[in-house]
Short mmCIF file of C-alpha atoms in Angstrom, two decimals:
data_model
loop_
_atom_site.label_atom_id
_atom_site.label_comp_id
_atom_site.label_asym_id
_atom_site.label_seq_id
_atom_site.Cartn_x
_atom_site.Cartn_y
_atom_site.Cartn_z
CA MET A 1 115.25 123.39 87.77
CA PHE A 2 115.33 122.94 91.35
CA ASN A 3 112.69 125.55 91.91
CA ASN A 4 110.41 124.88 88.98
CA VAL A 5 110.56 120.97 88.43
CA PRO A 6 108.41 119.40 91.33
CA ASN A 7 110.60 116.70 93.34
CA MET A 8 113.77 117.33 91.54
CA ARG A 9 115.63 117.72 94.80
CA ASP A 10 114.47 114.73 96.30
CA ARG A 11 115.82 112.66 93.22
CA PHE A 12 119.46 113.08 94.53
CA THR A 13 121.13 110.89 97.20
CA LYS A 14 124.88 111.75 96.77
CA PHE A 15 124.15 115.31 97.69
CA ASN A 16 121.55 117.32 100.03
CA ALA A 17 119.51 119.08 97.54
CA HIS A 18 117.74 121.05 99.68
CA LYS A 19 121.00 123.14 100.55
CA SER A 20 121.36 126.55 99.87
CA ASP A 21 122.19 127.72 96.28
CA GLU A 22 125.79 129.00 97.28
CA ALA A 23 126.30 126.05 99.53
CA LEU A 24 125.40 123.83 96.51
CA LYS A 25 127.85 125.63 93.90
CA THR A 26 130.75 124.22 96.36
CA ASP A 27 129.39 120.80 96.54
CA ALA A 28 131.43 118.31 94.33
CA GLU A 29 128.91 115.96 93.93
CA PHE A 30 126.37 118.66 92.93
CA LEU A 31 129.19 119.80 90.59
CA LYS A 32 129.22 116.44 88.98
CA GLN A 33 125.49 116.14 88.31
CA VAL A 34 125.80 119.81 86.81
CA ASP A 35 128.19 118.38 84.57
CA ALA A 36 126.05 115.61 83.81
CA ILE A 37 123.15 117.48 82.99
CA ILE A 38 125.06 120.03 81.00
CA GLY A 39 126.57 117.41 78.91
CA GLY A 40 123.39 115.96 78.07
CA PHE A 41 122.37 119.25 76.58
CA GLU A 42 125.38 119.80 74.60
CA THR A 43 125.17 116.36 73.11
CA LEU A 44 121.92 117.73 71.83
CA ILE A 45 122.71 121.06 70.68
CA ASN A 46 125.99 119.78 69.12
CA ASN A 47 124.12 117.85 66.78
CA LEU A 48 120.93 120.12 65.89
CA ASP A 49 122.23 120.03 62.19
CA ASP A 50 122.37 116.00 61.90
CA THR A 51 119.04 114.67 62.28
CA ASP A 52 119.89 111.17 62.92
CA LEU A 53 122.59 111.90 65.33
CA LEU A 54 120.03 114.02 67.24
CA LEU A 55 117.81 111.39 67.47
CA ASP A 56 120.32 108.90 68.36
CA ARG A 57 121.28 111.48 71.15
CA LEU A 58 117.65 111.85 72.37
CA GLU A 59 117.21 108.30 72.49
CA SER A 60 120.14 107.54 74.30
CA LEU A 61 119.55 110.42 76.80
CA ALA A 62 115.91 108.99 77.17
CA ASP A 63 116.79 105.19 77.83
CA GLU A 64 119.30 106.44 80.50
CA HIS A 65 116.91 108.07 82.22
CA LEU A 66 114.13 105.40 81.96
CA GLU A 67 116.58 102.99 83.37
CA LYS A 68 117.17 104.78 86.50
CA LYS A 69 115.74 103.25 89.80
CA PRO A 70 112.95 104.79 89.82
CA ALA A 71 112.87 106.16 86.45
CA ILE A 72 113.18 109.83 85.20
CA SER A 73 110.50 110.43 82.81
CA SER A 74 107.72 112.81 82.10
CA ASN A 75 106.63 113.43 85.29
CA TYR A 76 109.98 115.63 85.58
CA PHE A 77 110.63 116.53 81.66
CA GLY A 78 107.19 117.45 81.53
CA SER A 79 107.50 120.26 84.06
CA LEU A 80 110.81 121.07 82.40
CA GLN A 81 109.39 121.56 79.01
CA LYS A 82 106.30 124.04 80.26
CA LYS A 83 108.71 125.94 82.10
CA ILE A 84 112.07 126.21 80.41
CA HIS A 85 111.40 129.00 78.28
CA LEU A 86 111.07 131.44 81.64
CA PHE A 87 114.80 130.12 82.37
CA ILE A 88 115.72 131.32 79.07
CA GLU A 89 113.63 134.59 79.05
CA GLY A 90 115.32 135.43 82.22
CA ALA A 91 118.70 134.52 81.74
CA LEU A 92 119.05 136.12 77.89
CA SER A 93 116.73 138.80 78.73
CA VAL A 94 114.18 138.18 75.60
CA GLY A 95 110.84 137.87 75.40
CA SER A 96 108.28 134.72 75.59
CA ASP A 97 107.97 135.07 71.97
CA SER A 98 111.59 135.03 71.19
CA ASP A 99 113.12 132.10 68.90
CA GLU A 100 115.78 131.52 71.86
CA ALA A 101 112.47 130.68 74.47
CA ARG A 102 110.35 129.07 71.92
CA ALA A 103 113.65 126.80 70.61
CA TRP A 104 114.54 125.65 74.36
CA THR A 105 110.85 124.72 74.58
CA HIS A 106 110.78 122.68 71.51
CA LEU A 107 114.16 120.96 72.29
CA VAL A 108 112.96 119.58 75.83
CA GLY A 109 109.65 118.78 74.10
CA SER A 110 111.39 116.45 71.41
CA LEU A 111 113.30 114.85 74.41
CA ASN A 112 110.35 114.62 76.28
CA LYS A 113 108.35 113.02 73.39
CA VAL A 114 111.16 110.43 73.11
CA ILE A 115 111.07 109.66 76.63
CA LYS A 116 107.27 109.24 76.77
CA ASP A 117 107.32 107.16 73.76
CA HIS A 118 109.98 104.63 74.88
CA ALA A 119 108.30 104.53 78.56
CA ILE A 120 105.23 103.27 77.05
CA HIS A 121 107.12 100.77 74.47
CA ASN A 122 109.20 99.46 77.59
CA LEU A 123 105.87 98.60 78.90
CA GLY A 124 105.00 96.59 75.61
CA LEU A 125 102.48 98.70 74.33
CA SER A 126 103.02 100.22 70.61
CA ASP A 127 101.32 103.54 69.21
CA VAL A 128 98.83 100.88 67.50
CA ASP A 129 98.07 99.14 70.65
CA ARG A 130 97.24 102.30 72.47
CA GLU A 131 94.98 103.84 69.89
CA ALA A 132 93.41 100.26 69.35
CA LEU A 133 92.80 100.11 73.03
CA VAL A 134 91.26 103.48 73.23
CA SER A 135 89.18 103.32 70.16
CA SER A 136 87.95 99.43 70.92
CA TRP A 137 86.81 100.40 74.39
CA ASN A 138 85.08 103.32 72.91
CA GLN A 139 82.92 100.65 70.48
CA LEU A 140 82.31 98.28 73.31
CA THR A 141 80.80 101.12 75.68
CA GLY A 142 78.82 102.50 72.74
CA ARG A 143 77.38 99.18 71.45
CA ALA A 144 76.78 98.27 75.15
CA GLY A 145 75.11 101.56 76.20
CA GLY A 146 78.11 102.33 78.67
CA SER A 147 80.97 101.09 80.75
CA ARG A 148 78.59 99.50 83.23
CA ASN A 149 77.00 97.29 80.53
CA ALA A 150 80.51 96.77 78.79
CA GLY A 151 82.04 95.56 81.65
CA THR A 152 79.06 93.40 82.69
CA ASN A 153 79.07 91.70 79.18
CA LEU A 154 83.44 91.30 79.63
CA VAL A 155 82.98 89.77 83.13
CA LEU A 156 80.19 87.25 82.21
CA TRP A 157 82.74 86.28 79.58
CA MET A 158 85.34 85.81 82.24
CA LEU A 159 83.67 83.85 84.46
CA ASP A 160 83.40 81.18 81.46
CA ASN A 161 86.58 81.37 80.19
CA VAL A 162 88.98 82.08 83.30
CA PRO A 163 89.40 78.88 85.09
CA ASN A 164 88.05 78.61 88.52
CA MET A 165 86.94 82.49 88.60
CA ARG A 166 83.50 81.33 89.32
CA ASP A 167 84.95 80.13 92.77
CA ARG A 168 86.73 83.27 93.85
CA PHE A 169 83.33 85.14 94.78
CA THR A 170 81.68 84.66 98.45
CA LYS A 171 79.64 87.97 98.41
CA PHE A 172 77.20 86.42 95.45
CA ASN A 173 76.59 83.09 94.00
CA ALA A 174 78.81 83.36 90.69
CA ARG A 175 77.21 80.12 89.17
CA GLN A 176 73.70 81.95 88.80
CA SER A 177 72.64 82.17 85.42
CA ASP A 178 73.84 85.31 83.77
CA ASP A 179 70.23 87.10 83.76
CA ASN A 180 70.31 86.55 87.54
CA LEU A 181 73.83 87.77 88.05
CA ARG A 182 73.10 91.08 85.95
CA LYS A 183 70.23 91.71 88.74
CA ASP A 184 72.68 90.77 91.63
CA THR A 185 73.71 93.76 93.63
CA GLU A 186 76.92 92.07 94.97
CA PHE A 187 77.81 91.26 91.12
CA VAL A 188 77.27 94.54 89.83
CA LYS A 189 79.53 95.91 92.43
CA GLN A 190 82.22 93.25 91.16
CA VAL A 191 81.97 94.61 87.75
CA ASP A 192 82.12 98.39 88.56
CA LEU A 193 85.47 97.45 90.59
CA ILE A 194 86.79 95.57 87.77
CA THR A 195 85.77 97.88 84.81
CA GLY A 196 87.01 100.93 86.95
CA GLY A 197 90.36 99.13 87.06
CA LEU A 198 90.41 98.75 83.79
CA GLU A 199 89.51 101.73 82.49
CA SER A 200 92.48 103.42 85.23
CA MET A 201 94.74 101.60 82.62
CA ILE A 202 92.79 102.67 79.41
CA ASP A 203 92.38 106.06 80.38
CA ASN A 204 96.08 106.56 80.96
CA VAL A 205 97.46 104.40 78.23
CA ASN A 206 99.21 107.56 76.69
CA ASN A 207 100.67 108.75 79.67
CA PRO A 208 103.41 106.20 80.82
CA ILE A 209 103.81 107.07 84.77
CA LEU A 210 100.13 107.16 85.42
CA PHE A 211 99.59 104.11 83.18
CA HIS A 212 102.27 102.32 85.14
CA ASP A 213 100.92 103.54 88.26
CA ALA A 214 97.66 102.63 87.48
CA MET A 215 99.20 99.03 86.87
CA VAL A 216 100.87 98.78 89.91
CA ARG A 217 98.02 99.67 92.12
CA LEU A 218 95.86 97.09 90.61
CA ALA A 219 98.55 94.47 90.94
CA ASP A 220 99.05 95.24 94.42
CA ALA A 221 95.58 95.18 95.24
CA HIS A 222 94.98 91.56 93.52
CA MET A 223 98.24 90.23 95.36
CA ASN A 224 97.09 91.91 98.80
CA LEU A 225 93.44 89.87 98.27
CA LYS A 226 93.02 86.63 100.38
CA PRO A 227 93.73 84.57 98.74
CA ARG A 228 95.54 86.39 96.19
CA VAL A 229 94.75 86.93 92.59
CA GLY A 230 97.70 86.21 90.39
CA LEU A 231 98.73 84.76 87.30
CA GLU A 232 96.58 81.69 87.62
CA TYR A 233 93.83 83.85 86.76
CA PHE A 234 95.40 86.57 84.55
CA SER A 235 97.76 84.35 82.40
CA PRO A 236 94.46 82.50 81.13
CA LEU A 237 93.08 85.73 80.84
CA GLN A 238 95.91 87.23 78.51
CA ARG A 239 95.70 83.95 76.37
CA HIS A 240 91.91 84.07 75.68
CA ILE A 241 90.92 88.22 75.81
CA HIS A 242 91.48 88.06 71.96
CA THR A 243 88.67 85.78 71.66
CA TYR A 244 86.29 88.12 73.41
CA ILE A 245 87.45 91.07 71.61
CA GLU A 246 87.16 89.54 68.29
CA LYS A 247 83.53 88.26 68.68
CA ALA A 248 82.36 91.46 70.27
CA LEU A 249 83.48 93.84 67.66
CA GLY A 250 83.18 91.58 65.05
CA VAL A 251 87.08 91.64 63.75
CA SER A 252 89.45 89.27 62.76
CA ALA A 253 92.43 87.65 64.99
CA ASP A 254 94.99 89.63 63.20
CA SER A 255 93.52 92.95 63.61
CA ALA A 256 94.71 95.93 65.83
CA ALA A 257 92.22 95.32 68.63
CA PRO A 258 92.67 91.96 69.70
CA ARG A 259 96.24 92.11 69.54
CA ALA A 260 96.31 95.61 71.84
CA TRP A 261 94.16 93.44 74.48
CA THR A 262 96.63 90.66 74.79
CA ASP A 263 99.63 93.23 74.88
CA LEU A 264 97.63 95.15 77.74
CA LEU A 265 97.20 91.86 79.57
CA THR A 266 100.81 90.87 78.77
CA ALA A 267 102.00 94.04 80.21
CA PHE A 268 100.01 93.85 83.44
CA ASN A 269 101.01 90.44 84.00
CA ASN A 270 104.69 91.56 83.73
CA VAL A 271 104.11 94.08 86.61
CA LEU A 272 102.15 91.25 88.52
CA LYS A 273 105.04 89.34 88.21
CA ASP A 274 107.42 92.00 89.46
#
């Protein structure tokens, strides 16, 4: 695993994972880690014939890894899933199409799926939310004739619904008419920035690591502005975004899309608070 899972050696602080294999085999802390990893695999293997217990063990292992600081998520287990067959083939002298090689890929894949699902759930987005975000943004861009037009419509609505937002901008007059704003080069640049940030989340909504990274980058970018752009702007946006989605898509308040956008802003604001 050290040689095949990127950055795994750098995860450990209780022993030097960059030592030689021979030195690691005599390192007490390394041996403790081996026991922990093997114990985790054995809790899965020992319960393969009991679906409920297997799922329970998968979820426990997933949560245990996600609760670490920093979290151990699909950034590690994705690579392990892709390459575990190589270890099994070499260790057991079996082919890549053998039952053993495929079985281990499926086992790690099952753990990786649970980790991924829990990671996204921990961010506050359900499967329905994720699907609704992607589909609703596709609808918004399709109806508007592209991302920039969809972003322009959203930002113009934000100027009317996020208190004091018009006063934030110094490179263009945010109190111009909508028609004039659409022709203002600096306003268009701002639209592109906002749209790009939004799409960085939506494009990665099914990848918890990239999704979280996108939210952290956006939060840092807004908090580093002078003056900062914090919850005084994003909390009203979180509260009111559902009304924009309802009107823009012609859907009801209890439909999936408005709820998904509220949940997206809630997740972002939780990162912003941190």
